[in-house]
Amino acid sequence: MTGVLVIGNGPAAHRLVHRLRQLGHSGGVTVLGAEPRAAYNRVLLTSVLDGSLPPDAIALPRHPDGTRVRLGVTAVGVDRARRLVLARADDGRGMLSYRYDRLVLATGARPRIPEVAGVRMPGGRLAEGVRCLRTLADCERIGPGQVAVLGAGVLGVEAALALRRAGYEVTLAHRRAQPMGRLLGPRGGELLAERLRDLGVELELGHRAVGYAPGKLLLDDGRTLPADTLLLCTGVTPETGLARAAGLAVACGVVVDDQLRTSDPYVHAIGDCAEHAGRVSGLVESAWQQADTLARVLAGERVGHRAAKPVIRPRTPGIHIAALGTPDGGGAEVVTFSDPARGRYASLALREQRITGAVLIGLPQAIASVSQLYDRDLPVPADRLALLLGTASRRGSGALELPDDAVVCLCNNVMKRTLSDAWRGGARELPDLAAATRATTGCGGCAPDVRRLCAALERETG
Amino acid sequence: MSEARREVATHCPYCALQCGTLLGRDGAGAAVRPDPGFPVNQGGLCQKGWTAPTLLTVPDRLRTPLVRGADGAFTPADWDGALDTVAERLRRIRQRYGPDAVAVFGGGGLTNEKAYLLGKFARLALGTSQIDYNGRFCMSSAAAAGTAAFGVDRGLPFPVADLGRADTVLLAGANPAETMPPLMRHLGRAELVVVDPRRTPTAERAALHLQPVPGTDLALALGLLHLAVVEGHRDPHYVRDRTTGFEAAWQYAMTWWPERVERVTGVPVEAQRTAVRMLADAARAYVLTGRGAEQHSKGTDTVAAFINLALALGLPGREGSGYGCLTGQGNGQGGRELGQKADQLPGYRLIADPAARRHIAEVWGVDAESLPGPGRSAYRLLDALGTPDGPRALLVFGSNPVVSAPRAAHIAQRLAALDLLVVADFVPSETVALADVVLPVTQWAEEDGTMTNLEGRVLRRRRLLDPPEGVRGDLDVLHGLAVRLGEPPERYPTAPREVFEELRRATRGGRADYCGISYERLDAGEELHWPCPAPGHPGTPRMFLDRFAHQDGRARFAAVDHRESADAVGDRYPLYGTTGRVLAHYQSGAQTRRVPELGAAAPQMYVEVHPDTAARAGLAEGELAAVSSARGRTVARVRLVATMRTDTVFLPFHYPGTGRANLITGDALDPRSEMPEFKVSAVRIEPHPGPA
């Protein structure tokens, strides 16, 4: 039986362990988690941040029985020749070692700390008042006062909104001209900026942060922003230290092939630390897919990983945003729709009727339909506008406009002609018409239509 | 006796609403009108109900037993001859291969008395464990989930009329505007949230229509629970005082945040939020499921997820709110609790439960040891027919599996592989056509009995007409066969009232307790919903008001997660094929296709396709299309429907021959309910060159 050792206890590791058990893996599974708490769903950190969920509500389901989960244990080295992982326990037990037949690196990513004076204390720790947003502990430590969020990428935008919902005064500072500008483009970014302001987020765009002192953030034009808390949302870096030290191939992330294998066939990597086909995804859906694939690989199936299509769908209640594929998308056909007064914007790049990239704002129905078409590589409908605006209901507005052979009463399959004939035959009131034709005697929903028809016939003959 | 009766108060022969009707004589036949006093249909009837008397005079009514001769052709036989033949052949098969070589397949349209006696006949006269019924294809997933959650499954644990005061009703995979139109009379006040991949007539009336990808409604239900919790709509006191298991259920729902649900289901985040708010803000709200949520290989979990949502909002067991399943077949409720299910004995008792076995054995006057154990569920039973380990003879009562079972071509082969197929029916259905012996039986207006409708209300079916000459009641048939198989005659009463009296004793103390119900009480006009444990008991129109039926009185959340359907769409089969019902037809259509008005309303097999999808396949309105899956192909007329999802086609399942929708459905089963996956098949559509 193969013993699987997993370094990391985030969503990717969690999914892998559960899938292994579902696939009948009977060998030992050991999970080393550096954090002292059980696995939780990182995606929902902003729901903890805004107070809608208590921290323990985002715990992931318990690992299957028989899984050895070691919390507060940080791996510090991999001895590939002896297939051993060295680790340090936080509880003072000192150094531990774990054997493996297969090692899985699911070490995730760590926040990138910008080179801004005063952000770090001497020795490298973050200065007082400075936080990242990567772990549950990060969410729990936000104190009172005003918050400056640095970096208006997806996480920065989500965090700024979550803090607003929690009642904080929030300034979102970003060195580019638009929030999420790289994903949304200038027009999309502009619209997002407006919506953020509508929701009470102060924006400082086009400025670099150059210094921090407790309580304030200094910008490159000399102004300062109130910052009782400075929340750094300036991107993440794959956690590749172990892999690098162990001599595994590392580019941006730990390089893996289609079987999620690193340059050592006994060592795999998944999730935010892994680089597959030249890309580090950073999306939880990709991490889960990699975990699914790896579980099957470890179960002996011959499968290859195919990266999911990138769909960015920020968790921003009240603002509907999606960015799919690459902004220009390499499409041959571009469909744009712009309705700034209503906060709506769409740009679709198409090739051979398939979506290669899209930006959508303020179009909740279209976001749902377009991302499905994109995800599954399905052709777009001939009516592009209906796709963007949602299909209008085709319900008729009454019996008047209906042709004679239209069914007015579905329950009893009564056509308009039948009703008209009955009316002309003397059945002038609803009960008479019902007795003559059975219309309205099923669900009763067509009674208004039948009354309208009577009125119309009366006018005609009257 | 019945000669004197000019009009009787009875019920429509079709769906589980069991609309009240007044049936009177009209020449040689009968005429029907809605009973304005019956609260379920409030004087309404759909076209099926109005035209039901036509069934009594269909020209090809079976009027004599038929026995297939050596030449392969049916020969009319007298009853004694036919029953002797069946009994003799059953006896030989049983002697040679053992009791489980004989199987029984029942139906959800049979009266309570028939369902009960059929189960007893199977267990005692045949001694077989191999009995199940077509209700397995109907609401079994809801039954499994409801039993797990509440301790007992009654489709609607409240009267239908309660829906009329609701503010919001969520209908998950239910299309009552077509499948049980008079129900809509109770849904006029409420704002409707309809979950359906198609824009059905019900969805047209909804305040909010959620149109998920087929097979993703479990993810949607998890997402709705997620939002209910995150947006603060959970009822903490209710969850604490009346339920258990929330935390474990939440750990899965937690991973279904709205944006993820949107990507999987195609339902916009905003629509999810609106749906939850509509339910949460309503003073009176209901969550109802239908076949759309249930007929999946994950149907039980899907229903459980919708029940979880209802529990989190504190709906079940509160007057004016709740969860319910819209049972489909006429006696779908009674049929599932009186002992024709593979794992059950009357009263919703489990056949593996020693106490249940003792009780029933005592009522039946046999040794509990002699009762067989649990048998195969419906699909497995049909799939095993004629195989080395499977049954070699099958008796079918009130079902037409050649049309209604999944993977229909395969099932027809299995039926053909039997040594003996006996079918009791009143019209020559597609299954009758394969039989070795056909037994012509009575239909609704020719018999007495009881039915239990979707709200657990026990109803009297009353006889107006004498059956045609040569036709016998199902109870007579079972009696005749049992006696020929060596059973004591008194064990198989032929009078429905007598059977019901025994059924009362058999269900006493069971979860579905009929003990206090009698023909006298029903005929005196009492409205009785089970459980009704004693003659003086008023019945239970609303269940769970004080406690749920589990030992500790609490409802159970279920820890369920989403999973994919068995069939994945891909290059070869790029579309989702989903099957369902139309207004004019009931079940396999064996009855309704014989009613000219209904035949005219929905004459032939069709497939609903989005115009873009049809154009890509080179198909235009009205052309013949072949719809294929890995199992087979069906031929249907193209009907262009602009509101269809472009990735989905819809096939009604009521048609025979090459137009059977079930030629494309597969054999994936729900692991708990054993419900087949009728609602999702990967298919492709293309022009059909030849004639249909």
GROMACS .gro file of N, CA and C in nm, chain B residues 386-508:
model
  369
  848GLY      N    1  -3.485  -1.320  -1.651
  848GLY     CA    2  -3.436  -1.414  -1.752
  848GLY      C    3  -3.286  -1.436  -1.749
  849THR      N    4  -3.216  -1.381  -1.651
  849THR     CA    5  -3.073  -1.408  -1.637
  849THR      C    6  -3.057  -1.530  -1.547
  850PRO      N    7  -2.938  -1.591  -1.546
  850PRO     CA    8  -2.921  -1.714  -1.467
  850PRO      C    9  -2.960  -1.698  -1.320
  851ASP      N   10  -2.932  -1.582  -1.260
  851ASP     CA   11  -2.967  -1.564  -1.119
  851ASP      C   12  -3.100  -1.494  -1.099
  852GLY      N   13  -3.161  -1.454  -1.208
  852GLY     CA   14  -3.279  -1.369  -1.196
  852GLY      C   15  -3.409  -1.446  -1.208
  853PRO      N   16  -3.520  -1.375  -1.188
  853PRO     CA   17  -3.652  -1.438  -1.201
  853PRO      C   18  -3.676  -1.489  -1.343
  854ARG      N   19  -3.755  -1.595  -1.351
  854ARG     CA   20  -3.789  -1.652  -1.482
  854ARG      C   21  -3.935  -1.631  -1.517
  855ALA      N   22  -4.010  -1.584  -1.417
  855ALA     CA   23  -4.150  -1.550  -1.441
  855ALA      C   24  -4.179  -1.416  -1.377
  856LEU      N   25  -4.266  -1.338  -1.441
  856LEU     CA   26  -4.300  -1.207  -1.385
  856LEU      C   27  -4.450  -1.184  -1.399
  857LEU      N   28  -4.510  -1.138  -1.290
  857LEU     CA   29  -4.650  -1.096  -1.293
  857LEU      C   30  -4.653  -0.944  -1.283
  858VAL      N   31  -4.717  -0.879  -1.380
  858VAL     CA   32  -4.724  -0.733  -1.383
  858VAL      C   33  -4.866  -0.688  -1.355
  859PHE      N   34  -4.881  -0.600  -1.257
  859PHE     CA   35  -5.014  -0.544  -1.226
  859PHE      C   36  -5.005  -0.392  -1.232
  860GLY      N   37  -5.081  -0.332  -1.323
  860GLY     CA   38  -5.091  -0.186  -1.323
  860GLY      C   39  -4.964  -0.115  -1.360
  861SER      N   40  -4.890  -0.167  -1.456
  861SER     CA   41  -4.768  -0.099  -1.497
  861SER      C   42  -4.736  -0.135  -1.642
  862ASN      N   43  -4.658  -0.049  -1.704
  862ASN     CA   44  -4.625  -0.067  -1.846
  862ASN      C   45  -4.476  -0.040  -1.866
  863PRO      N   46  -4.391  -0.125  -1.807
  863PRO     CA   47  -4.247  -0.095  -1.805
  863PRO      C   48  -4.182  -0.090  -1.944
  864VAL      N   49  -4.245  -0.148  -2.044
  864VAL     CA   50  -4.185  -0.142  -2.178
  864VAL      C   51  -4.170   0.003  -2.223
  865VAL      N   52  -4.260   0.088  -2.173
  865VAL     CA   53  -4.252   0.230  -2.206
  865VAL      C   54  -4.191   0.311  -2.092
  866SER      N   55  -4.221   0.273  -1.967
  866SER     CA   56  -4.187   0.362  -1.856
  866SER      C   57  -4.054   0.331  -1.790
  867ALA      N   58  -3.997   0.215  -1.813
  867ALA     CA   59  -3.870   0.184  -1.747
  867ALA      C   60  -3.754   0.247  -1.825
  868PRO      N   61  -3.646   0.278  -1.756
  868PRO     CA   62  -3.530   0.332  -1.826
  868PRO      C   63  -3.464   0.224  -1.912
  869ARG      N   64  -3.386   0.267  -2.010
  869ARG     CA   65  -3.315   0.173  -2.097
  869ARG      C   66  -3.416   0.073  -2.153
  870ALA      N   67  -3.521   0.129  -2.213
  870ALA     CA   68  -3.640   0.051  -2.244
  870ALA      C   69  -3.614  -0.065  -2.340
  871ALA      N   70  -3.524  -0.047  -2.434
  871ALA     CA   71  -3.501  -0.155  -2.530
  871ALA      C   72  -3.443  -0.277  -2.459
  872HIS      N   73  -3.353  -0.248  -2.365
  872HIS     CA   74  -3.293  -0.357  -2.288
  872HIS      C   75  -3.398  -0.425  -2.201
  873ILE      N   76  -3.484  -0.346  -2.140
  873ILE     CA   77  -3.587  -0.404  -2.053
  873ILE      C   78  -3.683  -0.490  -2.135
  874ALA      N   79  -3.715  -0.445  -2.255
  874ALA     CA   80  -3.802  -0.527  -2.341
  874ALA      C   81  -3.735  -0.661  -2.371
  875GLN      N   82  -3.604  -0.658  -2.390
  875GLN     CA   83  -3.530  -0.784  -2.413
  875GLN      C   84  -3.537  -0.874  -2.291
  876ARG      N   85  -3.522  -0.812  -2.173
  876ARG     CA   86  -3.528  -0.892  -2.050
  876ARG      C   87  -3.666  -0.957  -2.036
  877LEU      N   88  -3.769  -0.880  -2.066
  877LEU     CA   89  -3.905  -0.936  -2.057
  877LEU      C   90  -3.921  -1.051  -2.155
  878ALA      N   91  -3.862  -1.034  -2.271
  878ALA     CA   92  -3.874  -1.138  -2.373
  878ALA      C   93  -3.798  -1.265  -2.334
  879ALA      N   94  -3.699  -1.249  -2.245
  879ALA     CA   95  -3.618  -1.363  -2.204
  879ALA      C   96  -3.684  -1.447  -2.095
  880LEU      N   97  -3.799  -1.401  -2.046
  880LEU     CA   98  -3.867  -1.474  -1.939
  880LEU      C   99  -3.928  -1.605  -1.990
  881ASP      N  100  -3.943  -1.699  -1.899
  881ASP     CA  101  -4.020  -1.819  -1.932
  881ASP      C  102  -4.169  -1.788  -1.933
  882LEU      N  103  -4.207  -1.693  -1.847
  882LEU     CA  104  -4.350  -1.662  -1.834
  882LEU      C  105  -4.369  -1.516  -1.795
  883LEU      N  106  -4.445  -1.444  -1.878
  883LEU     CA  107  -4.482  -1.306  -1.844
  883LEU      C  108  -4.634  -1.298  -1.838
  884VAL      N  109  -4.685  -1.263  -1.722
  884VAL     CA  110  -4.829  -1.249  -1.703
  884VAL      C  111  -4.858  -1.103  -1.677
  885VAL      N  112  -4.952  -1.044  -1.752
  885VAL     CA  113  -4.982  -0.903  -1.734
  885VAL      C  114  -5.132  -0.886  -1.710
  886ALA      N  115  -5.164  -0.820  -1.600
  886ALA     CA  116  -5.303  -0.786  -1.572
  886ALA      C  117  -5.322  -0.639  -1.606
  887ASP      N  118  -5.414  -0.609  -1.695
  887ASP     CA  119  -5.435  -0.471  -1.736
  887ASP      C  120  -5.575  -0.462  -1.796
  888PHE      N  121  -5.620  -0.340  -1.826
  888PHE     CA  122  -5.752  -0.331  -1.891
  888PHE      C  123  -5.743  -0.283  -2.035
  889VAL      N  124  -5.624  -0.240  -2.077
  889VAL     CA  125  -5.604  -0.209  -2.219
  889VAL      C  126  -5.479  -0.283  -2.267
  890PRO      N  127  -5.471  -0.309  -2.398
  890PRO     CA  128  -5.354  -0.381  -2.450
  890PRO      C  129  -5.232  -0.289  -2.456
  891SER      N  130  -5.166  -0.274  -2.346
  891SER     CA  131  -5.049  -0.187  -2.340
  891SER      C  132  -4.932  -0.250  -2.414
  892GLU      N  133  -4.823  -0.177  -2.424
  892GLU     CA  134  -4.703  -0.228  -2.491
  892GLU      C  135  -4.646  -0.347  -2.415
  893THR      N  136  -4.667  -0.351  -2.283
  893THR     CA  137  -4.618  -0.465  -2.206
  893THR      C  138  -4.711  -0.585  -2.224
  894VAL      N  139  -4.840  -0.558  -2.234
  894VAL     CA  140  -4.935  -0.665  -2.264
  894VAL      C  141  -4.895  -0.737  -2.393
  895ALA      N  142  -4.848  -0.657  -2.489
  895ALA     CA  143  -4.814  -0.716  -2.620
  895ALA      C  144  -4.703  -0.820  -2.608
  896LEU      N  145  -4.622  -0.815  -2.502
  896LEU     CA  146  -4.513  -0.911  -2.486
  896LEU      C  147  -4.553  -1.030  -2.397
  897ALA      N  148  -4.676  -1.026  -2.342
  897ALA     CA  149  -4.712  -1.123  -2.239
  897ALA      C  150  -4.735  -1.262  -2.296
  898ASP      N  151  -4.722  -1.361  -2.207
  898ASP     CA  152  -4.763  -1.497  -2.240
  898ASP      C  153  -4.908  -1.519  -2.202
  899VAL      N  154  -4.945  -1.455  -2.091
  899VAL     CA  155  -5.085  -1.463  -2.049
  899VAL      C  156  -5.130  -1.323  -2.012
  900VAL      N  157  -5.248  -1.285  -2.061
  900VAL     CA  158  -5.305  -1.153  -2.033
  900VAL      C  159  -5.432  -1.172  -1.953
  901LEU      N  160  -5.443  -1.099  -1.841
  901LEU     CA  161  -5.561  -1.110  -1.757
  901LEU      C  162  -5.633  -0.975  -1.757
  902PRO      N  163  -5.755  -0.971  -1.813
  902PRO     CA  164  -5.827  -0.844  -1.824
  902PRO      C  165  -5.893  -0.807  -1.692
  903VAL      N  166  -5.861  -0.691  -1.642
  903VAL     CA  167  -5.910  -0.652  -1.509
  903VAL      C  168  -5.993  -0.525  -1.516
  904THR      N  169  -6.055  -0.494  -1.401
  904THR     CA  170  -6.145  -0.379  -1.393
  904THR      C  171  -6.066  -0.249  -1.390
  905GLN      N  172  -6.137  -0.140  -1.417
  905GLN     CA  173  -6.076  -0.009  -1.399
  905GLN      C  174  -6.163   0.075  -1.306
  906TRP      N  175  -6.117   0.196  -1.283
  906TRP     CA  176  -6.166   0.281  -1.174
  906TRP      C  177  -6.316   0.280  -1.151
  907ALA      N  178  -6.394   0.307  -1.257
  907ALA     CA  179  -6.538   0.327  -1.234
  907ALA      C  180  -6.610   0.195  -1.215
  908GLU      N  181  -6.537   0.085  -1.228
  908GLU     CA  182  -6.599  -0.047  -1.217
  908GLU      C  183  -6.564  -0.115  -1.086
  909GLU      N  184  -6.502  -0.041  -0.994
  909GLU     CA  185  -6.453  -0.108  -0.873
  909GLU      C  186  -6.461  -0.016  -0.753
  910ASP      N  187  -6.464  -0.079  -0.638
  910ASP     CA  188  -6.458  -0.006  -0.512
  910ASP      C  189  -6.318  -0.018  -0.454
  911GLY      N  190  -6.287   0.077  -0.368
  911GLY     CA  191  -6.158   0.070  -0.302
  911GLY      C  192  -6.122   0.203  -0.240
  912THR      N  193  -5.998   0.212  -0.199
  912THR     CA  194  -5.950   0.340  -0.146
  912THR      C  195  -5.819   0.376  -0.214
  913MET      N  196  -5.795   0.506  -0.219
  913MET     CA  197  -5.669   0.560  -0.270
  913MET      C  198  -5.619   0.658  -0.164
  914THR      N  199  -5.489   0.680  -0.161
  914THR     CA  200  -5.434   0.779  -0.069
  914THR      C  201  -5.365   0.884  -0.153
  915ASN      N  202  -5.414   1.007  -0.147
  915ASN     CA  203  -5.360   1.106  -0.240
  915ASN      C  204  -5.232   1.168  -0.187
  916LEU      N  205  -5.183   1.268  -0.258
  916LEU     CA  206  -5.050   1.322  -0.229
  916LEU      C  207  -5.039   1.388  -0.093
  917GLU      N  208  -5.152   1.415  -0.029
  917GLU     CA  209  -5.150   1.477   0.104
  917GLU      C  210  -5.185   1.375   0.212
  918GLY      N  211  -5.176   1.246   0.178
  918GLY     CA  212  -5.202   1.143   0.278
  918GLY      C  213  -5.348   1.129   0.314
  919ARG      N  214  -5.436   1.183   0.231
  919ARG     CA  215  -5.579   1.176   0.255
  919ARG      C  216  -5.631   1.046   0.193
  920VAL      N  217  -5.700   0.969   0.273
  920VAL     CA  218  -5.752   0.842   0.223
  920VAL      C  219  -5.890   0.866   0.164
  921LEU      N  220  -5.907   0.819   0.041
  921LEU     CA  221  -6.025   0.852  -0.040
  921LEU      C  222  -6.097   0.726  -0.085
  922ARG      N  223  -6.226   0.738  -0.102
  922ARG     CA  224  -6.302   0.625  -0.154
  922ARG      C  225  -6.316   0.633  -0.305
  923ARG      N  226  -6.270   0.529  -0.370
  923ARG     CA  227  -6.302   0.512  -0.512
  923ARG      C  228  -6.431   0.431  -0.516
  924ARG      N  229  -6.529   0.481  -0.588
  924ARG     CA  230  -6.660   0.412  -0.585
  924ARG      C  231  -6.700   0.361  -0.723
  925ARG      N  232  -6.767   0.250  -0.716
  925ARG     CA  233  -6.808   0.182  -0.838
  925ARG      C  234  -6.938   0.241  -0.888
  926LEU      N  235  -6.941   0.272  -1.017
  926LEU     CA  236  -7.066   0.316  -1.080
  926LEU      C  237  -7.120   0.207  -1.172
  927LEU      N  238  -7.029   0.145  -1.245
  927LEU     CA  239  -7.071   0.052  -1.351
  927LEU      C  240  -7.027  -0.090  -1.318
  928ASP      N  241  -7.098  -0.184  -1.372
  928ASP     CA  242  -7.050  -0.321  -1.366
  928ASP      C  243  -6.939  -0.338  -1.468
  929PRO      N  244  -6.840  -0.417  -1.435
  929PRO     CA  245  -6.735  -0.440  -1.535
  929PRO      C  246  -6.792  -0.511  -1.657
  930PRO      N  247  -6.731  -0.494  -1.771
  930PRO     CA  248  -6.775  -0.568  -1.890
  930PRO      C  249  -6.765  -0.718  -1.865
  931GLU      N  250  -6.844  -0.789  -1.934
  931GLU     CA  251  -6.840  -0.934  -1.920
  931GLU      C  252  -6.699  -0.984  -1.953
  932GLY      N  253  -6.653  -1.078  -1.873
  932GLY     CA  254  -6.521  -1.135  -1.899
  932GLY      C  255  -6.409  -1.066  -1.825
  933VAL      N  256  -6.443  -0.957  -1.757
  933VAL     CA  257  -6.340  -0.881  -1.685
  933VAL      C  258  -6.353  -0.909  -1.536
  934ARG      N  259  -6.242  -0.927  -1.468
  934ARG     CA  260  -6.245  -0.951  -1.324
  934ARG      C  261  -6.163  -0.846  -1.249
  935GLY      N  262  -6.193  -0.832  -1.123
  935GLY     CA  263  -6.114  -0.742  -1.039
  935GLY      C  264  -5.978  -0.802  -1.007
  936ASP      N  265  -5.881  -0.717  -0.980
  936ASP     CA  266  -5.747  -0.766  -0.946
  936ASP      C  267  -5.749  -0.853  -0.821
  937LEU      N  268  -5.837  -0.818  -0.726
  937LEU     CA  269  -5.844  -0.897  -0.603
  937LEU      C  270  -5.892  -1.039  -0.634
  938ASP      N  271  -5.987  -1.049  -0.728
  938ASP     CA  272  -6.032  -1.181  -0.770
  938ASP      C  273  -5.919  -1.259  -0.834
  939VAL      N  274  -5.843  -1.190  -0.915
  939VAL     CA  275  -5.733  -1.258  -0.984
  939VAL      C  276  -5.633  -1.312  -0.882
  940LEU      N  277  -5.598  -1.228  -0.784
  940LEU     CA  278  -5.500  -1.273  -0.683
  940LEU      C  279  -5.557  -1.390  -0.603
  941HIS      N  280  -5.684  -1.380  -0.570
  941HIS     CA  281  -5.749  -1.489  -0.497
  941HIS      C  282  -5.743  -1.618  -0.578
  942GLY      N  283  -5.781  -1.606  -0.704
  942GLY     CA  284  -5.784  -1.724  -0.790
  942GLY      C  285  -5.648  -1.790  -0.805
  943LEU      N  286  -5.547  -1.708  -0.818
  943LEU     CA  287  -5.412  -1.764  -0.833
  943LEU      C  288  -5.363  -1.824  -0.702
  944ALA      N  289  -5.390  -1.751  -0.592
  944ALA     CA  290  -5.342  -1.798  -0.462
  944ALA      C  291  -5.400  -1.935  -0.429
  945VAL      N  292  -5.530  -1.948  -0.450
  945VAL     CA  293  -5.594  -2.075  -0.419
  945VAL      C  294  -5.533  -2.187  -0.503
  946ARG      N  295  -5.510  -2.156  -0.628
  946ARG     CA  296  -5.450  -2.258  -0.715
  946ARG      C  297  -5.306  -2.292  -0.674
  947LEU      N  298  -5.243  -2.198  -0.603
  947LEU     CA  299  -5.108  -2.225  -0.555
  947LEU      C  300  -5.108  -2.288  -0.416
  948GLY      N  301  -5.230  -2.325  -0.370
  948GLY     CA  302  -5.238  -2.400  -0.246
  948GLY      C  303  -5.262  -2.317  -0.122
  949GLU      N  304  -5.294  -2.191  -0.140
  949GLU     CA  305  -5.319  -2.105  -0.024
  949GLU      C  306  -5.463  -2.121   0.025
  950PRO      N  307  -5.487  -2.098   0.154
  950PRO     CA  308  -5.625  -2.100   0.203
  950PRO      C  309  -5.704  -1.984   0.142
  951PRO      N  310  -5.823  -2.010   0.093
  951PRO     CA  311  -5.899  -1.907   0.022
  951PRO      C  312  -5.926  -1.785   0.109
  952GLU      N  313  -5.951  -1.806   0.239
  952GLU     CA  314  -5.990  -1.691   0.323
  952GLU      C  315  -5.875  -1.593   0.342
  953ARG      N  316  -5.758  -1.633   0.305
  953ARG     CA  317  -5.643  -1.545   0.321
  953ARG      C  318  -5.643  -1.433   0.216
  954TYR      N  319  -5.721  -1.451   0.111
  954TYR     CA  320  -5.723  -1.352   0.001
  954TYR      C  321  -5.866  -1.307  -0.027
  955PRO      N  322  -5.919  -1.218   0.058
  955PRO     CA  323  -6.056  -1.172   0.038
  955PRO      C  324  -6.069  -1.102  -0.096
  956THR      N  325  -6.186  -1.110  -0.154
  956THR     CA  326  -6.206  -1.044  -0.283
  956THR      C  327  -6.289  -0.917  -0.270
  957ALA      N  328  -6.349  -0.897  -0.153
  957ALA     CA  329  -6.425  -0.773  -0.133
  957ALA      C  330  -6.329  -0.666  -0.082
  958PRO      N  331  -6.324  -0.551  -0.150
  958PRO     CA  332  -6.229  -0.447  -0.110
  958PRO      C  333  -6.243  -0.409   0.037
  959ARG      N  334  -6.368  -0.403   0.084
  959ARG     CA  335  -6.388  -0.362   0.223
  959ARG      C  336  -6.322  -0.460   0.320
  960GLU      N  337  -6.331  -0.588   0.286
  960GLU     CA  338  -6.267  -0.688   0.373
  960GLU      C  339  -6.116  -0.673   0.372
  961VAL      N  340  -6.063  -0.651   0.253
  961VAL     CA  341  -5.918  -0.632   0.244
  961VAL      C  342  -5.878  -0.511   0.325
  962PHE      N  343  -5.958  -0.405   0.317
  962PHE     CA  344  -5.924  -0.284   0.390
  962PHE      C  345  -5.925  -0.309   0.541
  963GLU      N  346  -6.021  -0.389   0.586
  963GLU     CA  347  -6.025  -0.419   0.729
  963GLU      C  348  -5.896  -0.488   0.774
  964GLU      N  349  -5.848  -0.577   0.689
  964GLU     CA  350  -5.722  -0.645   0.723
  964GLU      C  351  -5.603  -0.549   0.716
  965LEU      N  352  -5.609  -0.464   0.616
  965LEU     CA  353  -5.504  -0.364   0.596
  965LEU      C  354  -5.494  -0.271   0.719
  966ARG      N  355  -5.610  -0.241   0.778
  966ARG     CA  356  -5.610  -0.158   0.899
  966ARG      C  357  -5.529  -0.226   1.009
  967ARG      N  358  -5.554  -0.355   1.026
  967ARG     CA  359  -5.482  -0.426   1.133
  967ARG      C  360  -5.333  -0.434   1.099
  968ALA      N  361  -5.306  -0.453   0.970
  968ALA     CA  362  -5.166  -0.470   0.931
  968ALA      C  363  -5.086  -0.341   0.951
  969THR      N  364  -5.151  -0.227   0.930
  969THR     CA  365  -5.076  -0.101   0.942
  969THR      C  366  -5.077  -0.048   1.086
  970ARG      N  367  -5.149  -0.115   1.175
  970ARG     CA  368  -5.160  -0.063   1.312
  970ARG      C  369  -5.021  -0.048   1.375
   0.00000   0.00000   0.00000
